[in-house]
Short mmCIF file of C-alpha atoms and ligand atoms in Angstrom, two decimals:
data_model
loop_
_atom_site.label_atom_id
_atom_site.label_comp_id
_atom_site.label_asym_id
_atom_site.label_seq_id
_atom_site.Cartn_x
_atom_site.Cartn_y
_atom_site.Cartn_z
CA UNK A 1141 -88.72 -22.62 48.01
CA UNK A 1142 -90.34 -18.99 48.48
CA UNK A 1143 -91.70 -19.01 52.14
CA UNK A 1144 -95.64 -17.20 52.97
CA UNK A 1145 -95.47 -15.83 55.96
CA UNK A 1146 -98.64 -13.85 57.29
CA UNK A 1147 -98.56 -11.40 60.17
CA UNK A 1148 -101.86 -10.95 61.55
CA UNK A 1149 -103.02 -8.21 64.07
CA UNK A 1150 -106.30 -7.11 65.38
CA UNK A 1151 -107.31 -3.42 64.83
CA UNK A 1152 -107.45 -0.91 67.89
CA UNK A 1153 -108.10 -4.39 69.77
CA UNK A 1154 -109.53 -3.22 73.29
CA UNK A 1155 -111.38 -0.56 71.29
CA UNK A 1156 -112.86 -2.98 68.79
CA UNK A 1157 -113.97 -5.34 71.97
CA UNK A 1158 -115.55 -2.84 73.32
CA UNK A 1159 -117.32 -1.64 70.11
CA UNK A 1160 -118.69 -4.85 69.34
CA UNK A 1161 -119.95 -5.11 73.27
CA UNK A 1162 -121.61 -1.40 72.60
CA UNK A 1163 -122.02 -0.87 69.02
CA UNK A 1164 -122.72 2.80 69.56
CA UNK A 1165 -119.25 3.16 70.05
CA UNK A 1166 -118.68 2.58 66.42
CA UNK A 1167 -117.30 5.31 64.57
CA UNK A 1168 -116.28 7.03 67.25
CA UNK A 1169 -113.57 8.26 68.77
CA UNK A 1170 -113.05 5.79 71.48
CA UNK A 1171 -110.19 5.34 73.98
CA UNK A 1172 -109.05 2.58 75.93
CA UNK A 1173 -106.78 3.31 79.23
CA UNK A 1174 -108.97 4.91 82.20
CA UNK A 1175 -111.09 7.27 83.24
CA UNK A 1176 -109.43 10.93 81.71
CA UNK A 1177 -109.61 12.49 85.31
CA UNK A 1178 -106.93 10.26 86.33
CA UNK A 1179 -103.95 9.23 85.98
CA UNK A 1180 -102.36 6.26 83.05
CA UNK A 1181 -102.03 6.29 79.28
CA UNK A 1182 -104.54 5.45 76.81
CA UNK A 1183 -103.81 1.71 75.59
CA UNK A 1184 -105.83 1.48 72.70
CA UNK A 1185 -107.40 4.29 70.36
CA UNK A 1186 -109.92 4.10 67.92
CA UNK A 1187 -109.24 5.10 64.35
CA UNK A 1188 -111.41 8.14 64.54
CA UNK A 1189 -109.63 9.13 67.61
CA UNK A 1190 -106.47 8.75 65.87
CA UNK A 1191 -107.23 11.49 63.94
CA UNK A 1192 -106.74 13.72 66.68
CA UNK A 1193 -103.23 12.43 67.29
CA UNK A 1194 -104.36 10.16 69.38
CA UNK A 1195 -102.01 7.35 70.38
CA UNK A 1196 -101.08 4.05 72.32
CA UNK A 1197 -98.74 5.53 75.14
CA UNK A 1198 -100.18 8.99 75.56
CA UNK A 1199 -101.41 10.06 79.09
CA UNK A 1200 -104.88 10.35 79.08
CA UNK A 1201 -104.91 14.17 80.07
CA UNK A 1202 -103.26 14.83 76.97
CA UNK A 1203 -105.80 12.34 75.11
CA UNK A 1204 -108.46 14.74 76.78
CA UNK A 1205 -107.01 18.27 75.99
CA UNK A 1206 -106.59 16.92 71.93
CA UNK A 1207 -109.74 15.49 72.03
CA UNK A 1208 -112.45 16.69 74.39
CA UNK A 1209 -115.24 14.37 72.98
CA UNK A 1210 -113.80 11.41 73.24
CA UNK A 1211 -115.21 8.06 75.03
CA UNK A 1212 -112.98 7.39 77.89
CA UNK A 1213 -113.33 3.52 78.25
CA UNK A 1214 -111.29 1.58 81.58
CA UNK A 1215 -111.66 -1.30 79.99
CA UNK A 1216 -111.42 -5.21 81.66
CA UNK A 1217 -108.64 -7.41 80.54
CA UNK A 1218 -110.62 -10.91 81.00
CA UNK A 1219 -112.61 -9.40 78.13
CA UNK A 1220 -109.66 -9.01 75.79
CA UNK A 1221 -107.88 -12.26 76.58
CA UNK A 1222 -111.27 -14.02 76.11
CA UNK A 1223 -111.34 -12.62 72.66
CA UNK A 1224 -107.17 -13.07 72.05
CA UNK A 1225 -108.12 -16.78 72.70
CA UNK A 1226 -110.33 -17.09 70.28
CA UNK A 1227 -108.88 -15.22 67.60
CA UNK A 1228 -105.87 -17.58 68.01
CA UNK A 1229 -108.00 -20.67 67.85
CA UNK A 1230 -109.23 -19.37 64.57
CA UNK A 1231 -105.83 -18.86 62.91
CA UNK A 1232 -105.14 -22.18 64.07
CA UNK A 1233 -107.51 -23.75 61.92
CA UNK A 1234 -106.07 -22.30 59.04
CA UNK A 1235 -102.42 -23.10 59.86
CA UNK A 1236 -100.63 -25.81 62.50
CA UNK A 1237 -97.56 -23.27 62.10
CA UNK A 1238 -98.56 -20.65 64.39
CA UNK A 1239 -96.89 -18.10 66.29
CA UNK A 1240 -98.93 -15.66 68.68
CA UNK A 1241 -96.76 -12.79 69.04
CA UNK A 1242 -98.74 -10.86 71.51
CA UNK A 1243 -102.72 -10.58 72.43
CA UNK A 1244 -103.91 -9.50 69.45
CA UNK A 1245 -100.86 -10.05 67.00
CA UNK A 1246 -99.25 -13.67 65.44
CA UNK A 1247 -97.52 -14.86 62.84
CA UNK A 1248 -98.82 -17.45 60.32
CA UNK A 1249 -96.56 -20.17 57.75
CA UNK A 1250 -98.95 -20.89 55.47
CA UNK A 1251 -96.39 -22.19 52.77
CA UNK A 1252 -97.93 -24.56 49.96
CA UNK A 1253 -101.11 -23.83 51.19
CA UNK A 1254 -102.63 -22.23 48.19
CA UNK A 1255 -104.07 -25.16 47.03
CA UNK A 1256 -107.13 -25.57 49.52
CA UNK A 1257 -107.61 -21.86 49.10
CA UNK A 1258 -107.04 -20.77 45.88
CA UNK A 1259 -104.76 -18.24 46.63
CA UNK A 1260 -102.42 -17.23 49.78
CA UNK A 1261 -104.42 -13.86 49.12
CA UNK A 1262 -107.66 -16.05 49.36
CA UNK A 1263 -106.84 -17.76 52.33
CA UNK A 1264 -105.73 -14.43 54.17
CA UNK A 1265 -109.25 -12.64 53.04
CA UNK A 1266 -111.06 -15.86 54.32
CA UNK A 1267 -109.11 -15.51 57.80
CA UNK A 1268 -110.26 -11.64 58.05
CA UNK A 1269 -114.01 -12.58 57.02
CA UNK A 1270 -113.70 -15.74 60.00
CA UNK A 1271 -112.74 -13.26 62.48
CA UNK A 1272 -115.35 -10.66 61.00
CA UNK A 1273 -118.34 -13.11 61.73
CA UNK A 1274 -117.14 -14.88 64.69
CA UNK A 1275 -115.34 -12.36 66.77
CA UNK A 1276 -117.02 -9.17 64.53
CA UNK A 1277 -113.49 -7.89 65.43
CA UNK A 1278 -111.21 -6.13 62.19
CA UNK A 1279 -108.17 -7.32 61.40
CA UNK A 1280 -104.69 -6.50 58.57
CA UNK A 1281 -103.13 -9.09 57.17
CA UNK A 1282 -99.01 -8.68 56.18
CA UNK A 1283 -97.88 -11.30 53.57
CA UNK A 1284 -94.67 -11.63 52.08
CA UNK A 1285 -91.51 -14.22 52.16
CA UNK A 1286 -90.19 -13.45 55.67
CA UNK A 1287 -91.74 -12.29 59.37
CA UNK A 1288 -89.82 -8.99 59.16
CA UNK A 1289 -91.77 -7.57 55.99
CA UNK A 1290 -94.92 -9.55 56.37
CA UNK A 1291 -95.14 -7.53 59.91
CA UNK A 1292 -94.64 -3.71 58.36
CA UNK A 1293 -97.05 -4.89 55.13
CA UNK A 1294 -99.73 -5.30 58.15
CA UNK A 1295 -98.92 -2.19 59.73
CA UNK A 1296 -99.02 -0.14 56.42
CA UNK A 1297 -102.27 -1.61 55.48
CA UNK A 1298 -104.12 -0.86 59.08
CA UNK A 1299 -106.98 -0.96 59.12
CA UNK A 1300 -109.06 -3.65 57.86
CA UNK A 1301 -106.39 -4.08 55.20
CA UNK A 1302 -104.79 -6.32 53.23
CA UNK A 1303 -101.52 -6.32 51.79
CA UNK A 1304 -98.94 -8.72 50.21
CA UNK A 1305 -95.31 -8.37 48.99
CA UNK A 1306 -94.18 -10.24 46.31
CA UNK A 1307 -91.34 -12.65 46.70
CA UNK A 1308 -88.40 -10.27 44.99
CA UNK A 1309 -89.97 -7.25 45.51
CA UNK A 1310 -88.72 -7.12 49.45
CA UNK A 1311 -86.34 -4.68 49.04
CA UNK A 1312 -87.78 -1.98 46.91
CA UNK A 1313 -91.16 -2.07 49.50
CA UNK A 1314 -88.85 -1.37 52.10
CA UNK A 1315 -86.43 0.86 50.62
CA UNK A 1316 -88.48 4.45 50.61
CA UNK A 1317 -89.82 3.68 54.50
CA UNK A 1318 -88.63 5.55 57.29
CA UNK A 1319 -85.39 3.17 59.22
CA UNK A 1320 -87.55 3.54 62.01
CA UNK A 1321 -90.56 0.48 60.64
CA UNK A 1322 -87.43 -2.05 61.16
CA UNK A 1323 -87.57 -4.16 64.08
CA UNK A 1324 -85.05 -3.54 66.67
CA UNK A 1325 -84.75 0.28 65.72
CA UNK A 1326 -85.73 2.59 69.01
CA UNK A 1327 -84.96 6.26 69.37
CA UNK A 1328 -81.49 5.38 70.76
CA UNK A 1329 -80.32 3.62 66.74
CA UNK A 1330 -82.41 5.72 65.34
CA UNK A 1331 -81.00 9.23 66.36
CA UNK A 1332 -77.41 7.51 65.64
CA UNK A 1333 -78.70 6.34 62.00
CA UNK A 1334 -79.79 9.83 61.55
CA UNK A 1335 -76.41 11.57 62.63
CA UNK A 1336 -74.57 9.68 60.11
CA UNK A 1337 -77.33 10.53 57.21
CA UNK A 1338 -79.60 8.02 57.31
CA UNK A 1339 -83.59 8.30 57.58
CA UNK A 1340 -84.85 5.29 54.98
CA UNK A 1341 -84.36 1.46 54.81
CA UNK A 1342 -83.04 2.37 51.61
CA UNK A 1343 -80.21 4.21 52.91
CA UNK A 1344 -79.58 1.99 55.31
CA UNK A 1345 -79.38 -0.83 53.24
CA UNK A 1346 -76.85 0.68 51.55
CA UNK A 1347 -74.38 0.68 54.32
CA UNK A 1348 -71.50 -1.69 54.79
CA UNK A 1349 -72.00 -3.92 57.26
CA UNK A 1350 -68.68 -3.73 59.28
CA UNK A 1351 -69.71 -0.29 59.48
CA UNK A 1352 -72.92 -1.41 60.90
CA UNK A 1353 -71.74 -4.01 63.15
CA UNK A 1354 -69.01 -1.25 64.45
CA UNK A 1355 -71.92 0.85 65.11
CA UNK A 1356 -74.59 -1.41 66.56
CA UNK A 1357 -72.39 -4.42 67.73
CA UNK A 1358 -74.59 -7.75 66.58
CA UNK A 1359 -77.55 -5.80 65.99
CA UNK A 1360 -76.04 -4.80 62.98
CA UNK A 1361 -75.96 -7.65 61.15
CA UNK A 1362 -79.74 -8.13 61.70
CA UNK A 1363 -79.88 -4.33 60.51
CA UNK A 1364 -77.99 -4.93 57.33
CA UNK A 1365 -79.91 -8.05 56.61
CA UNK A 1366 -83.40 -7.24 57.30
CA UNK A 1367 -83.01 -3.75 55.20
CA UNK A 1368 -82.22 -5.60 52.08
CA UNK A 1369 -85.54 -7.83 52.64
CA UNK A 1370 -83.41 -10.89 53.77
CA UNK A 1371 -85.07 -12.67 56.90
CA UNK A 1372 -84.93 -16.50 57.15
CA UNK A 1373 -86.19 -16.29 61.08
CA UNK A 1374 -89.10 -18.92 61.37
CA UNK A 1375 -92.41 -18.96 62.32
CA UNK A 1376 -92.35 -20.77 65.96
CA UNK A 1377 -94.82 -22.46 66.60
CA UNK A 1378 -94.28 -23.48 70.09
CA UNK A 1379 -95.47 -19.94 70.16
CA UNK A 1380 -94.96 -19.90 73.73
CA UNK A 1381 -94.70 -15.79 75.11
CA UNK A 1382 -91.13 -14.86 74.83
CA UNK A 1383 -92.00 -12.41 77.93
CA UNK A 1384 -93.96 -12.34 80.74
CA UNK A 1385 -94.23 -8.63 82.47
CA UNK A 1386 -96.65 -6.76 84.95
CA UNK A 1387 -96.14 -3.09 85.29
CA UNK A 1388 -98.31 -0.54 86.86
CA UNK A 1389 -98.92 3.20 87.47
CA UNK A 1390 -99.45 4.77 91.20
CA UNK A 1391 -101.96 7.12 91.19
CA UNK A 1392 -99.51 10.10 93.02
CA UNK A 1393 -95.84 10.18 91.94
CA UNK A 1394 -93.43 8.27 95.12
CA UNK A 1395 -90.40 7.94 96.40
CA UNK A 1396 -92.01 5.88 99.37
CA UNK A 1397 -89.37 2.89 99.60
CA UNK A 1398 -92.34 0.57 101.14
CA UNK A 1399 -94.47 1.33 98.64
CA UNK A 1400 -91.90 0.87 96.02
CA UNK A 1401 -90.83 -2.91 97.05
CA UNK A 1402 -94.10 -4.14 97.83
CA UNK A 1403 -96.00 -3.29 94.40
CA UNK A 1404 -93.13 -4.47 92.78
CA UNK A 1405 -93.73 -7.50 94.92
CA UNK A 1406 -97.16 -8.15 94.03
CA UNK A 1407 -96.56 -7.82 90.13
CA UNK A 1408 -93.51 -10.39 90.70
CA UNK A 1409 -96.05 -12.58 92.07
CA UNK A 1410 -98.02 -12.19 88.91
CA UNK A 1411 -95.21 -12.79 86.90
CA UNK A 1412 -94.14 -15.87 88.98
CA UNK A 1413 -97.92 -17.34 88.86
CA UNK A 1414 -98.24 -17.00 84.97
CA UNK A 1415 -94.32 -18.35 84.44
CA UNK A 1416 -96.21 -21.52 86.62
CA UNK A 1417 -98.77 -21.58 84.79
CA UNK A 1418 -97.03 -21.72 81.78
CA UNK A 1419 -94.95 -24.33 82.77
CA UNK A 1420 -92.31 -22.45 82.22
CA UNK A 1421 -88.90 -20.75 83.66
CA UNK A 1422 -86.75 -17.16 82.90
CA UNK A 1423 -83.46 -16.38 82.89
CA UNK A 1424 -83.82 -13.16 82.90
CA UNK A 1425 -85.42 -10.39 84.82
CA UNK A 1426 -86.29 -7.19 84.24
CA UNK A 1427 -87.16 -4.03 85.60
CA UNK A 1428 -89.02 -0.94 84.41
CA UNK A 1429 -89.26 2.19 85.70
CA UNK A 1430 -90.87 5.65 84.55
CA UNK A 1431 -89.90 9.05 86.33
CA UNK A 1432 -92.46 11.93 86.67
CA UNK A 1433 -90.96 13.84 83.70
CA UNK A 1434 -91.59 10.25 81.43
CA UNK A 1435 -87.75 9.28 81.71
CA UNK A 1436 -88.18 5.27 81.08
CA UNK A 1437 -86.07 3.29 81.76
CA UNK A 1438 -85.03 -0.77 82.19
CA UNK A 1439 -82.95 -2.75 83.89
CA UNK A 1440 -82.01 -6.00 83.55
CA UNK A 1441 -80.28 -9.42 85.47
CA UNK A 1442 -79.33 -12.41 84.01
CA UNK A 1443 -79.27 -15.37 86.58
CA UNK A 1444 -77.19 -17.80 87.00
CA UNK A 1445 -79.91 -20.75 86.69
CA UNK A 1446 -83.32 -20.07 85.54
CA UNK A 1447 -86.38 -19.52 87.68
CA UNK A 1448 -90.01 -19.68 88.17
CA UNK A 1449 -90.05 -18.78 92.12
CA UNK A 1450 -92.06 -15.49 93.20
CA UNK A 1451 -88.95 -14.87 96.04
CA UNK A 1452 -86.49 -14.96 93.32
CA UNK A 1453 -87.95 -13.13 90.94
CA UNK A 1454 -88.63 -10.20 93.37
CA UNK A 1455 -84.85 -10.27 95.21
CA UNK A 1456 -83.50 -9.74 91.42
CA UNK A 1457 -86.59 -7.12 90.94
CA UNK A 1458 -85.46 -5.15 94.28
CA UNK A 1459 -81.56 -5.21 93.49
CA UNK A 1460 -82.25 -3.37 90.47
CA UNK A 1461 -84.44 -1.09 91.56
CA UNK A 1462 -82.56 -0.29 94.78
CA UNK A 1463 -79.61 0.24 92.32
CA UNK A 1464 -81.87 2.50 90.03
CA UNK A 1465 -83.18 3.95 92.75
CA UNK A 1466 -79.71 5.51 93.64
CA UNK A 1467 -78.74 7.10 90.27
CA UNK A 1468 -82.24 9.19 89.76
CA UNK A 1469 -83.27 10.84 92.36
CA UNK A 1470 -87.16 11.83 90.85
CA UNK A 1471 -90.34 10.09 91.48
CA UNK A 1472 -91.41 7.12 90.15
CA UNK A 1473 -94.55 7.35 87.95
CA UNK A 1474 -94.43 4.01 87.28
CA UNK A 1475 -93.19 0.43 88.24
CA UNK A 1476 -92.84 -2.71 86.03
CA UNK A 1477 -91.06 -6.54 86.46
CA UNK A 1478 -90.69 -9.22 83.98
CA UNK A 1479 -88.99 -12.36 82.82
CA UNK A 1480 -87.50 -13.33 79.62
CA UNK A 1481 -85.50 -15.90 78.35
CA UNK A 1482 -87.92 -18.66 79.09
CA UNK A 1483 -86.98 -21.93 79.49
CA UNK A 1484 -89.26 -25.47 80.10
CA UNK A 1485 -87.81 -26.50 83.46
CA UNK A 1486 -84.76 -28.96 83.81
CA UNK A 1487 -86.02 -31.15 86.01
CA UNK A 1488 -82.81 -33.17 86.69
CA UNK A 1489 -80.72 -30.49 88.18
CA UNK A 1490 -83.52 -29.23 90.11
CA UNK A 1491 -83.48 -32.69 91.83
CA UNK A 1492 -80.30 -32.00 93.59
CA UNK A 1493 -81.06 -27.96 94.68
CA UNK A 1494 -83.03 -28.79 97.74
CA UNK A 1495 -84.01 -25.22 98.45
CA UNK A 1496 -85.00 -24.06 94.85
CA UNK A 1497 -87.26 -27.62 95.18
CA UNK A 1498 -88.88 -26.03 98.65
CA UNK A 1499 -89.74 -22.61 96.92
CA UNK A 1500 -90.81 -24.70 94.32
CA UNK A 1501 -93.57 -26.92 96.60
CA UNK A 1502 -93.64 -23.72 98.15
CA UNK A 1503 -94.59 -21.48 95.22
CA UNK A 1504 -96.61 -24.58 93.63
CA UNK A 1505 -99.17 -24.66 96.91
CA UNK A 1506 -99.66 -20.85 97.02
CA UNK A 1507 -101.28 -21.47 93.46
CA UNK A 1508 -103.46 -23.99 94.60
CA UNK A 1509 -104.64 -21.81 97.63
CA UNK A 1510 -105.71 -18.99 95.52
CA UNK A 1511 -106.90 -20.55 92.78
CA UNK A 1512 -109.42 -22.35 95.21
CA UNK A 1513 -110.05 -19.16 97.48
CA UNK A 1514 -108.97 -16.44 95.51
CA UNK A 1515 -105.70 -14.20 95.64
CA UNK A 1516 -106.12 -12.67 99.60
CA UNK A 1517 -106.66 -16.25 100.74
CA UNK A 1518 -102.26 -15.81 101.22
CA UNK A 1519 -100.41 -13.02 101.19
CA UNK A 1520 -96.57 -13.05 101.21
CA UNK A 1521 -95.31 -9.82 103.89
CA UNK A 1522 -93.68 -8.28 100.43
CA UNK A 1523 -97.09 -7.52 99.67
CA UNK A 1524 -98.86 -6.20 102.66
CA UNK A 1525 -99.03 -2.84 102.79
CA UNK A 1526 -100.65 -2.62 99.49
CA UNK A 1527 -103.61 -3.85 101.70
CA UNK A 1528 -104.10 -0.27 102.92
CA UNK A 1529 -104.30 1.63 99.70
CA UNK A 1530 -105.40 -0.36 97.00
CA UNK A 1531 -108.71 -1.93 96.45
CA UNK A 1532 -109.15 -5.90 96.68
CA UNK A 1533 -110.81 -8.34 94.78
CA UNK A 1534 -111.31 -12.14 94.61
CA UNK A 1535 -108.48 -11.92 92.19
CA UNK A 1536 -106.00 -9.79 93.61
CA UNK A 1537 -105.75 -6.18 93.90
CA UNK A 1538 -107.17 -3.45 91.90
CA UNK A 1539 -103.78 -1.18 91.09
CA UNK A 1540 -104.33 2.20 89.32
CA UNK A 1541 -104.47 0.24 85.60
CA UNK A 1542 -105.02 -3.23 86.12
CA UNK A 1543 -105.79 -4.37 82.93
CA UNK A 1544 -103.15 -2.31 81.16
CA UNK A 1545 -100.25 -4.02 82.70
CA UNK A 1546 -98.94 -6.22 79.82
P1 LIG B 162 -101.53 -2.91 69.21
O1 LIG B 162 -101.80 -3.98 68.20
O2 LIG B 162 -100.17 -2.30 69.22
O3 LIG B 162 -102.56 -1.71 69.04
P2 LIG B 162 -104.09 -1.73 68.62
O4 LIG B 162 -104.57 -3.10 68.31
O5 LIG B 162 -104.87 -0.98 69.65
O6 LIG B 162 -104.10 -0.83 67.32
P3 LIG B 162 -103.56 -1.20 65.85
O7 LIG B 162 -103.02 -2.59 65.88
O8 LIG B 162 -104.76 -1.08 64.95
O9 LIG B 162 -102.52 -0.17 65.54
O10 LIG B 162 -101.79 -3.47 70.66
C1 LIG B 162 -102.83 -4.40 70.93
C2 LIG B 162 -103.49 -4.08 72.24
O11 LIG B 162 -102.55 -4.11 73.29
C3 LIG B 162 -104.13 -2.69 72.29
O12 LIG B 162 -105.46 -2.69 71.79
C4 LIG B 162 -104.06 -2.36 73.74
C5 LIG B 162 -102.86 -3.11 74.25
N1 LIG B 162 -101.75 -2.17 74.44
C6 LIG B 162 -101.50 -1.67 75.72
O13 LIG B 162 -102.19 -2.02 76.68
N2 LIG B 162 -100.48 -0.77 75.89
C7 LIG B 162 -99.70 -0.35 74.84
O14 LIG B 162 -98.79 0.48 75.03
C8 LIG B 162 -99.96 -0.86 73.52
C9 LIG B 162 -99.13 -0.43 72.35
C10 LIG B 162 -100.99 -1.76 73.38
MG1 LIG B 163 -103.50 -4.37 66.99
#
């Protein structure tokens, strides 16, 4: 049987937020990301402001210079994940098989169910018009038989759009777009695609796949699959993030080593307290790290048993970036830790590691405290000398682009 899979995802989200908080921000260009004067990237960018070549990414002095009258916006993340709530909530109504992919993005099996609706086209116009009057936020809607072409049918058809692919017709949508649109394709793949000839899925599709997998290594047999429109990954609904990250930008480039470790403390915190939250361990953690001149770059750890303690999370954060740290020698613009491979916690084994059960109590009671007195009730030393340069609030401290930090 032909899956219907629908990707869903919110238009210039934080701009749309804030538009529908200030409707004279409507049909304007708008941007997301921080006050121009400083420093940071705009996050979000209106449609009309797009036309100026603004995008997600860009520092905001170049968002300026391109265009002067735009609406510089700093934005407040409670505001967005208030909203990302809700617009989950209402795609769960419609469908038990959902996957949230990010704040403003999910996937949605609604297989078999054109029968209530009429239509699978129906059913995704009658999502758009539920988010239209109860969040007055627009949204594109991506269906077609698997995630992978469902997801570029919602890009293509930004915004408010609407676009579906019909089961068969997979490969020739796909074939004339630029390689690029496939998942898993960064500049790296790309610029190697392109020295051997190859610019569209078409071509691409075309390719053997041993020389693909010679090429790309396992990644290539997603490659050769997903060009030719075959994708039988599933809509998981456990839905749980795949990721959790904080990352942040310092207002003057540094090389200060104290400065370094203890913001990347603080966000590991972050990171630990949501992974708690969540009920949840990683496996994996991550580092991210962009030098004055925009060089980004990541590096990651896999540990030996997964995780959810703060101490652990920044000792693998600090070997990396101590390691990083000694192969560029420029300033760091900015800093970034996360956790992947997530995990629900195996509580047996943990029963007979008697120190990762004390971080654990440990970890568990710092939670408590500053969910009851707020974030500077305890402070780990890692931490402290952010205490002298940033802001604080009940909820921890204000870094250069707190709400940006996905
Ligand atoms: P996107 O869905 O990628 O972007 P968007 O919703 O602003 O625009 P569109 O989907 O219409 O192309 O990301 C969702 C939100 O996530 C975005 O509004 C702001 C935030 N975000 C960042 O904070 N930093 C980023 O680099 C990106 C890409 C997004
Ligand atoms: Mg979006």
């Amino acid at each position: 049987m032909t899956r219907q899979i629908m990707h869903i995802d919110l238009d210039a989200f934080f701009v749309s937020v804030e538009q529908v908080l200030n409707p004279e921000l409507k049909g304007k260009p708008v941007v997301v990301g921080g006050r121009p004067d400083r420093r940071g990237v705009v996050a979000s960018a209106s449609y009309e402001a797009r036309a100026f070549g603004l995008h997600a990414g860009m520092p905001l002095i170049t968002a300026r210079r391109l265009c002067p009258r735009a609406i510089f916006i700093e934005g407040s993340f409670t505001k967005y994940r208030d909203a990302s709530q809700k617009f989950m909530a209402i795609l769960a109504d419609f469908s038990p098989y959902l996957e949230p992919v990010s704040l403003d993005e999910a996937f949605l099996d609604v297989t078999g169910f054109e029968s209530i609706h009429g239509s699978i086209q129906q059913m995704a116009v009658a999502i758009k018009q539920r988010i239209k009057d109860v969040l007055g936020l627009p949204a594109s809607i991506g269906i077609a038989s698997g995630k992978v072409v469902a997801k570029i049918a919602a890009e293509l058809s930004k915004p408010d759009g609407l676009l579906e692919v019909a089961a068969g017709e997979e490969r020739s949508f796909l074939a004339p777009l630029p390689a690029a649109r496939l998942p898993g394709i960064g500049k790296k793949t790309e610029r190697i695609l392109n020295g051997l000839g190859i610019h569209t899925i078409g071509e691409l599709s075309f390719m053997p796949l041993s020389a693909l997998k010679s090429h790309f290594g396992v990644s290539g047999e997603l490659l050769y699959r997903h060009s030719s429109g075959i994708d039988d990954s599933k809509v998981e609904p456990s839905g749980a993030a795949k990721s959790i990250s904080r990352e942040t930008t310092f207002g003057q480039d540094t090389r200060d080593r104290s400065l370094l470790k203890a913001t990347l403390g603080y966000l590991g915190e972050r990171v630990g307290a949501e992974l708690r939250q969540k009920g949840r361990q990683a496996g994996c953690v991550t580092l991210k790290l962009r030098y004055a001149d925009f060089l980004t770059i990541t590096r990651r750890h896999t540990l030996i048993k997964a995780t959810d303690a703060d101490q652990t999370i920044f000792n693998t954060g600090l070997k990396l970036l101590t390691k990083a740290l000694s192969q560029e020698r420029q300033l760091v613009r900015l800093i970034g830790i996360g956790v992947s491979n997530l995990t629900e916690p195996g509580r047996q084994l943990d029963m007979l590691d008697s120190s990762g059960q004390r971080l654990e109590q440990l970890n568990k009671a710092i939670d408590r405290i500053r969910k009851k007195y707020g974030f500077s009730a305890i402070q780990s030393g890692r931490t402290l000398p952010l205490k002298d340069i940033f802001p604080e609030r009940d909820d921890g401290y204000t870094l250069h682009t707190p709400s940006l930090s996905r």
